[in-house]
């Protein structure tokens, strides 16, 4: 395998295969706060004169500055209009305002279209408006991904076309990275993320939401989904027959987990900086038994200490043999990207859409280590594109491929499982792989099937290729979580959020989720219930679908019935799943049991048991076509 091309010539370099950056004479970095670098290093500009650098919270130790340093003195001009708080429409204007004839543009864009500031404010730092408010802003973020994000990205990239050189111009589009480790609930139970000393006294009367694993997963899923949208648009521009420049997506999203650099790591206790996490990638507040933000001065000092003696080439990422492999519509030119209409827009807010000064606003942004990571990935991707332009891509290590597939959309598969079933087994599976994989063999595979004999039956699978042997548990968890959370969501034809599975090929690692049972689409839980009074006891029959999906009712309906019936309990319990629901009026299962007399009215006719088990029932009829969903309850004389 040929030597991995370097991105910068050093004094002792004499290898003719090296890729240097002397071709970059004029370049620009545009984007949001991830490019402006809020909080990383020293703030640029002058607050007295109100300079653009100051007003946009541009900082000194940022990935654009690191890239600029790597490009070296050969360049003639560097433009840096990135501005904290800018959404796609603002970045579109940044692109329009660039002086042209550019060899290179690097950018981040799209994060603020996800209402990131509103999510931080509503769900994490000032989480006192309740679960519904947090859910609304998260749902709005996903809605924007599904509806406006791709077009906004396209328009920004279209605006760059007249700004690039006619030949061999390059655009590097940097992605985002998931903020959170999701291994345990320590962040919710042992740390305090909510601010009480900032803002209204009413916050003191409200405990606020905690940063649970479920909430963290939702944040991480949004990051995965925005990266997916960016990558898909980048691929469109790569295939454009009339393309004006070469473009590459720089995906650094796996690196923070790889180096234990995310927030909420089990190794940390809420301190920042955290001695046990030397490669933290994001700014975070000190959440260790914190009641006030009185540690900001020390945080600033620690951040400045981190800068001393640090440079890109000494970073852990740059020392990796192949960091990229580690992680890995024509538009109306007059159109302007659509604003995201985030909750809280229009409120008086003097501080960049965050409602907070930079000491707070930098939270959920890359710190110095994070900017080193973004710079290293961006430079490697720049070298990769430049090598292709020069016909030297053969000299690169094979960087592999990254392919993400959802079975329902790509192959129209009909098999699906429930969200709770599949998400609840991710860590168990990855733990099993870690314990039981074949450590002495390359290209091993491991698969396991769960809930056999039930409608929810599915398989997890991992397959290694290209002579790979190592296993990365964090990547396993992240990959399966992304398939679960990025496929099948926000589909009005799938209101129960069934999971059809998919596949993620990440270089030499292939992860799959394969539901096994083809099923008609179920849009709401239902059952037909009948009962009979038998002198000493009542007998009940349920024919159901959409609930009791994998436990033979033993962890759902049966305990709910026992809790309601109480005296003498439930007897004669039997439960079966139908192999062919189409032969049973579409019902997937049947349950039959007995209780003592007079339990229908207080337990089953009023849906008490059904609701406790996560389901619903209507009254059974002799002919299935005579049944009505709205006839809630249970038929018969039980």
PDB file of C-alpha atoms in Angstrom, residues 346-524:
ATOM      1  CA  UNK A 346     -38.628  36.997  17.338  1.00  0.00           C
ATOM      2  CA  UNK A 347     -38.000  37.135  21.075  1.00  0.00           C
ATOM      3  CA  UNK A 348     -35.673  39.925  22.163  1.00  0.00           C
ATOM      4  CA  UNK A 349     -32.261  38.335  22.227  1.00  0.00           C
ATOM      5  CA  UNK A 350     -29.066  40.386  22.053  1.00  0.00           C
ATOM      6  CA  UNK A 351     -26.608  37.490  22.049  1.00  0.00           C
ATOM      7  CA  UNK A 352     -26.398  35.572  18.790  1.00  0.00           C
ATOM      8  CA  UNK A 353     -29.640  33.689  19.127  1.00  0.00           C
ATOM      9  CA  UNK A 354     -28.468  31.851  22.229  1.00  0.00           C
ATOM     10  CA  UNK A 355     -29.730  34.245  24.878  1.00  0.00           C
ATOM     11  CA  UNK A 356     -26.325  33.897  26.515  1.00  0.00           C
ATOM     12  CA  UNK A 357     -22.856  35.501  26.343  1.00  0.00           C
ATOM     13  CA  UNK A 358     -19.969  33.676  24.697  1.00  0.00           C
ATOM     14  CA  UNK A 359     -18.919  32.005  27.951  1.00  0.00           C
ATOM     15  CA  UNK A 360     -22.258  30.211  27.743  1.00  0.00           C
ATOM     16  CA  UNK A 361     -22.740  30.256  23.973  1.00  0.00           C
ATOM     17  CA  UNK A 362     -19.631  28.190  23.396  1.00  0.00           C
ATOM     18  CA  UNK A 363     -21.281  25.211  25.125  1.00  0.00           C
ATOM     19  CA  UNK A 364     -22.160  22.580  22.501  1.00  0.00           C
ATOM     20  CA  UNK A 365     -19.404  23.911  20.253  1.00  0.00           C
ATOM     21  CA  UNK A 366     -15.962  22.487  19.477  1.00  0.00           C
ATOM     22  CA  UNK A 367     -13.217  23.392  21.900  1.00  0.00           C
ATOM     23  CA  UNK A 368      -9.568  23.622  20.855  1.00  0.00           C
ATOM     24  CA  UNK A 369      -9.262  19.852  20.487  1.00  0.00           C
ATOM     25  CA  UNK A 370     -12.468  19.793  18.471  1.00  0.00           C
ATOM     26  CA  UNK A 371     -11.153  22.429  16.079  1.00  0.00           C
ATOM     27  CA  UNK A 372      -7.953  20.437  15.645  1.00  0.00           C
ATOM     28  CA  UNK A 373     -10.095  17.449  14.699  1.00  0.00           C
ATOM     29  CA  UNK A 374     -12.188  19.376  12.176  1.00  0.00           C
ATOM     30  CA  UNK A 375      -9.037  20.892  10.653  1.00  0.00           C
ATOM     31  CA  UNK A 376      -7.289  17.538  10.337  1.00  0.00           C
ATOM     32  CA  UNK A 377     -10.265  15.878   8.667  1.00  0.00           C
ATOM     33  CA  UNK A 378     -10.787  18.871   6.368  1.00  0.00           C
ATOM     34  CA  UNK A 379      -7.131  18.865   5.323  1.00  0.00           C
ATOM     35  CA  UNK A 380      -7.126  15.129   4.680  1.00  0.00           C
ATOM     36  CA  UNK A 381     -10.200  15.484   2.492  1.00  0.00           C
ATOM     37  CA  UNK A 382      -8.620  18.427   0.707  1.00  0.00           C
ATOM     38  CA  UNK A 383      -5.560  16.284  -0.003  1.00  0.00           C
ATOM     39  CA  UNK A 384      -7.831  13.492  -1.218  1.00  0.00           C
ATOM     40  CA  UNK A 385      -9.623  15.737  -3.719  1.00  0.00           C
ATOM     41  CA  UNK A 386      -6.395  17.363  -4.859  1.00  0.00           C
ATOM     42  CA  UNK A 387      -4.816  13.955  -5.402  1.00  0.00           C
ATOM     43  CA  UNK A 388      -7.730  13.032  -7.662  1.00  0.00           C
ATOM     44  CA  UNK A 389      -7.284  16.231  -9.663  1.00  0.00           C
ATOM     45  CA  UNK A 390      -3.593  15.399 -10.142  1.00  0.00           C
ATOM     46  CA  UNK A 391      -4.258  11.767 -10.986  1.00  0.00           C
ATOM     47  CA  UNK A 392      -2.552  10.591  -7.792  1.00  0.00           C
ATOM     48  CA  UNK A 393      -5.482   9.036  -5.983  1.00  0.00           C
ATOM     49  CA  UNK A 394      -3.899   5.630  -6.537  1.00  0.00           C
ATOM     50  CA  UNK A 395      -1.206   6.750  -4.069  1.00  0.00           C
ATOM     51  CA  UNK A 396      -3.759   7.040  -1.302  1.00  0.00           C
ATOM     52  CA  UNK A 397      -4.614   4.291   1.091  1.00  0.00           C
ATOM     53  CA  UNK A 398      -8.024   2.954   0.128  1.00  0.00           C
ATOM     54  CA  UNK A 399     -10.326   5.127   2.162  1.00  0.00           C
ATOM     55  CA  UNK A 400     -13.177   2.703   1.678  1.00  0.00           C
ATOM     56  CA  UNK A 401     -16.790   3.705   1.473  1.00  0.00           C
ATOM     57  CA  UNK A 402     -19.570   5.012   3.613  1.00  0.00           C
ATOM     58  CA  UNK A 403     -23.026   3.869   2.530  1.00  0.00           C
ATOM     59  CA  UNK A 404     -26.201   4.251   4.550  1.00  0.00           C
ATOM     60  CA  UNK A 405     -29.327   2.368   3.475  1.00  0.00           C
ATOM     61  CA  UNK A 406     -32.839   2.183   4.909  1.00  0.00           C
ATOM     62  CA  UNK A 407     -34.593  -1.018   3.859  1.00  0.00           C
ATOM     63  CA  UNK A 408     -38.084   0.444   3.562  1.00  0.00           C
ATOM     64  CA  UNK A 409     -37.120   3.294   1.247  1.00  0.00           C
ATOM     65  CA  UNK A 410     -34.497   1.452  -0.801  1.00  0.00           C
ATOM     66  CA  UNK A 411     -35.997  -2.024  -1.108  1.00  0.00           C
ATOM     67  CA  UNK A 412     -39.631  -1.527  -0.017  1.00  0.00           C
ATOM     68  CA  UNK A 413     -39.311  -4.248   2.593  1.00  0.00           C
ATOM     69  CA  UNK A 414     -42.444  -5.151   4.551  1.00  0.00           C
ATOM     70  CA  UNK A 415     -40.852  -6.634   7.672  1.00  0.00           C
ATOM     71  CA  UNK A 416     -40.687  -4.354  10.687  1.00  0.00           C
ATOM     72  CA  UNK A 417     -40.281  -4.406  14.450  1.00  0.00           C
ATOM     73  CA  UNK A 418     -41.140  -2.020  17.276  1.00  0.00           C
ATOM     74  CA  UNK A 419     -38.825   0.780  18.341  1.00  0.00           C
ATOM     75  CA  UNK A 420     -38.662  -0.362  21.957  1.00  0.00           C
ATOM     76  CA  UNK A 421     -37.786  -3.916  20.962  1.00  0.00           C
ATOM     77  CA  UNK A 422     -34.882  -3.040  18.695  1.00  0.00           C
ATOM     78  CA  UNK A 423     -33.464  -0.073  20.618  1.00  0.00           C
ATOM     79  CA  UNK A 424     -33.540  -2.025  23.861  1.00  0.00           C
ATOM     80  CA  UNK A 425     -31.139  -4.669  22.529  1.00  0.00           C
ATOM     81  CA  UNK A 426     -28.386  -2.502  21.011  1.00  0.00           C
ATOM     82  CA  UNK A 427     -26.008  -2.476  23.963  1.00  0.00           C
ATOM     83  CA  UNK A 428     -26.683  -6.122  24.765  1.00  0.00           C
ATOM     84  CA  UNK A 429     -25.705  -7.071  21.217  1.00  0.00           C
ATOM     85  CA  UNK A 430     -22.553  -4.943  21.150  1.00  0.00           C
ATOM     86  CA  UNK A 431     -21.548  -6.379  24.537  1.00  0.00           C
ATOM     87  CA  UNK A 432     -22.067  -9.887  23.115  1.00  0.00           C
ATOM     88  CA  UNK A 433     -19.904  -9.064  20.098  1.00  0.00           C
ATOM     89  CA  UNK A 434     -17.140  -7.761  22.344  1.00  0.00           C
ATOM     90  CA  UNK A 435     -17.182 -10.964  24.408  1.00  0.00           C
ATOM     91  CA  UNK A 436     -17.753 -13.571  21.717  1.00  0.00           C
ATOM     92  CA  UNK A 437     -16.175 -12.391  18.455  1.00  0.00           C
ATOM     93  CA  UNK A 438     -13.409 -14.424  16.837  1.00  0.00           C
ATOM     94  CA  UNK A 439     -10.324 -12.456  17.868  1.00  0.00           C
ATOM     95  CA  UNK A 440      -7.954 -14.599  15.791  1.00  0.00           C
ATOM     96  CA  UNK A 441      -9.690 -14.152  12.469  1.00  0.00           C
ATOM     97  CA  UNK A 442      -9.923 -11.345   9.930  1.00  0.00           C
ATOM     98  CA  UNK A 443     -13.221 -10.489   8.244  1.00  0.00           C
ATOM     99  CA  UNK A 444     -15.251 -12.146  10.992  1.00  0.00           C
ATOM    100  CA  UNK A 445     -18.979 -11.696  11.297  1.00  0.00           C
ATOM    101  CA  UNK A 446     -21.417 -11.929  14.173  1.00  0.00           C
ATOM    102  CA  UNK A 447     -25.207 -12.046  14.085  1.00  0.00           C
ATOM    103  CA  UNK A 448     -27.915 -12.584  16.648  1.00  0.00           C
ATOM    104  CA  UNK A 449     -31.685 -12.887  16.361  1.00  0.00           C
ATOM    105  CA  UNK A 450     -34.048 -11.576  19.026  1.00  0.00           C
ATOM    106  CA  UNK A 451     -37.714 -12.308  19.839  1.00  0.00           C
ATOM    107  CA  UNK A 452     -38.009 -15.376  17.634  1.00  0.00           C
ATOM    108  CA  UNK A 453     -41.574 -16.627  17.258  1.00  0.00           C
ATOM    109  CA  UNK A 454     -43.050 -13.135  17.680  1.00  0.00           C
ATOM    110  CA  UNK A 455     -44.046 -10.364  15.251  1.00  0.00           C
ATOM    111  CA  UNK A 456     -41.077  -8.306  16.484  1.00  0.00           C
ATOM    112  CA  UNK A 457     -38.408 -10.854  15.486  1.00  0.00           C
ATOM    113  CA  UNK A 458     -35.282  -9.151  14.106  1.00  0.00           C
ATOM    114  CA  UNK A 459     -31.563  -9.703  13.572  1.00  0.00           C
ATOM    115  CA  UNK A 460     -28.522  -7.573  14.391  1.00  0.00           C
ATOM    116  CA  UNK A 461     -25.492  -8.283  12.220  1.00  0.00           C
ATOM    117  CA  UNK A 462     -21.912  -7.040  11.890  1.00  0.00           C
ATOM    118  CA  UNK A 463     -19.582  -8.068   9.048  1.00  0.00           C
ATOM    119  CA  UNK A 464     -15.928  -7.042   8.707  1.00  0.00           C
ATOM    120  CA  UNK A 465     -14.158  -6.740   5.334  1.00  0.00           C
ATOM    121  CA  UNK A 466     -10.770  -5.678   3.935  1.00  0.00           C
ATOM    122  CA  UNK A 467      -8.951  -7.912   6.438  1.00  0.00           C
ATOM    123  CA  UNK A 468     -10.244  -5.918   9.402  1.00  0.00           C
ATOM    124  CA  UNK A 469     -10.155  -7.642  12.777  1.00  0.00           C
ATOM    125  CA  UNK A 470     -10.576  -5.086  15.576  1.00  0.00           C
ATOM    126  CA  UNK A 471     -13.915  -4.266  17.173  1.00  0.00           C
ATOM    127  CA  UNK A 472     -14.954  -0.804  18.326  1.00  0.00           C
ATOM    128  CA  UNK A 473     -17.863  -1.095  20.729  1.00  0.00           C
ATOM    129  CA  UNK A 474     -18.712   2.616  20.654  1.00  0.00           C
ATOM    130  CA  UNK A 475     -18.931   2.486  16.860  1.00  0.00           C
ATOM    131  CA  UNK A 476     -21.202  -0.563  17.088  1.00  0.00           C
ATOM    132  CA  UNK A 477     -23.613   1.245  19.411  1.00  0.00           C
ATOM    133  CA  UNK A 478     -23.514   4.440  17.370  1.00  0.00           C
ATOM    134  CA  UNK A 479     -24.070   2.628  14.078  1.00  0.00           C
ATOM    135  CA  UNK A 480     -27.069   0.596  15.217  1.00  0.00           C
ATOM    136  CA  UNK A 481     -28.551   3.626  16.971  1.00  0.00           C
ATOM    137  CA  UNK A 482     -28.269   5.643  13.791  1.00  0.00           C
ATOM    138  CA  UNK A 483     -30.003   2.983  11.694  1.00  0.00           C
ATOM    139  CA  UNK A 484     -32.799   2.832  14.271  1.00  0.00           C
ATOM    140  CA  UNK A 485     -33.232   6.569  14.639  1.00  0.00           C
ATOM    141  CA  UNK A 486     -32.459   7.839  11.140  1.00  0.00           C
ATOM    142  CA  UNK A 487     -34.660   5.427   9.192  1.00  0.00           C
ATOM    143  CA  UNK A 488     -38.475   5.410   9.173  1.00  0.00           C
ATOM    144  CA  UNK A 489     -39.025   8.559  11.246  1.00  0.00           C
ATOM    145  CA  UNK A 490     -41.558  11.362  10.698  1.00  0.00           C
ATOM    146  CA  UNK A 491     -43.603   9.260   8.278  1.00  0.00           C
ATOM    147  CA  UNK A 492     -47.346  10.016   8.421  1.00  0.00           C
ATOM    148  CA  UNK A 493     -48.059   6.537   7.048  1.00  0.00           C
ATOM    149  CA  UNK A 494     -46.126   5.030   9.979  1.00  0.00           C
ATOM    150  CA  UNK A 495     -47.504   6.810  13.066  1.00  0.00           C
ATOM    151  CA  UNK A 496     -46.368   4.015  15.417  1.00  0.00           C
ATOM    152  CA  UNK A 497     -42.739   4.496  14.351  1.00  0.00           C
ATOM    153  CA  UNK A 498     -42.180   0.889  13.315  1.00  0.00           C
ATOM    154  CA  UNK A 499     -38.579   0.102  12.416  1.00  0.00           C
ATOM    155  CA  UNK A 500     -37.870  -1.563   9.069  1.00  0.00           C
ATOM    156  CA  UNK A 501     -34.107  -1.653   9.614  1.00  0.00           C
ATOM    157  CA  UNK A 502     -31.243  -0.886   7.304  1.00  0.00           C
ATOM    158  CA  UNK A 503     -27.526  -1.127   6.725  1.00  0.00           C
ATOM    159  CA  UNK A 504     -24.560   1.146   7.366  1.00  0.00           C
ATOM    160  CA  UNK A 505     -21.266   0.370   5.639  1.00  0.00           C
ATOM    161  CA  UNK A 506     -18.505   2.268   7.426  1.00  0.00           C
ATOM    162  CA  UNK A 507     -15.249   1.567   5.665  1.00  0.00           C
ATOM    163  CA  UNK A 508     -14.472  -2.063   6.627  1.00  0.00           C
ATOM    164  CA  UNK A 509     -17.423  -2.449   9.013  1.00  0.00           C
ATOM    165  CA  UNK A 510     -20.958  -3.326   7.923  1.00  0.00           C
ATOM    166  CA  UNK A 511     -23.818  -3.062  10.413  1.00  0.00           C
ATOM    167  CA  UNK A 512     -27.308  -4.360   9.659  1.00  0.00           C
ATOM    168  CA  UNK A 513     -30.708  -4.468  11.336  1.00  0.00           C
ATOM    169  CA  UNK A 514     -33.014  -6.999   9.678  1.00  0.00           C
ATOM    170  CA  UNK A 515     -36.606  -7.459  10.886  1.00  0.00           C
ATOM    171  CA  UNK A 516     -37.695 -10.950   9.889  1.00  0.00           C
ATOM    172  CA  UNK A 517     -41.503 -10.986   9.697  1.00  0.00           C
ATOM    173  CA  UNK A 518     -43.431  -9.351   6.860  1.00  0.00           C
ATOM    174  CA  UNK A 519     -46.440  -7.543   8.285  1.00  0.00           C
ATOM    175  CA  UNK A 520     -49.315  -5.432   7.057  1.00  0.00           C
ATOM    176  CA  UNK A 521     -48.893  -1.835   8.197  1.00  0.00           C
ATOM    177  CA  UNK A 522     -50.434  -1.288  11.630  1.00  0.00           C
ATOM    178  CA  UNK A 523     -51.253   2.348  12.326  1.00  0.00           C
ATOM    179  CA  UNK A 524     -52.703   1.991  15.832  1.00  0.00           C
TER     180      UNK A 524
END
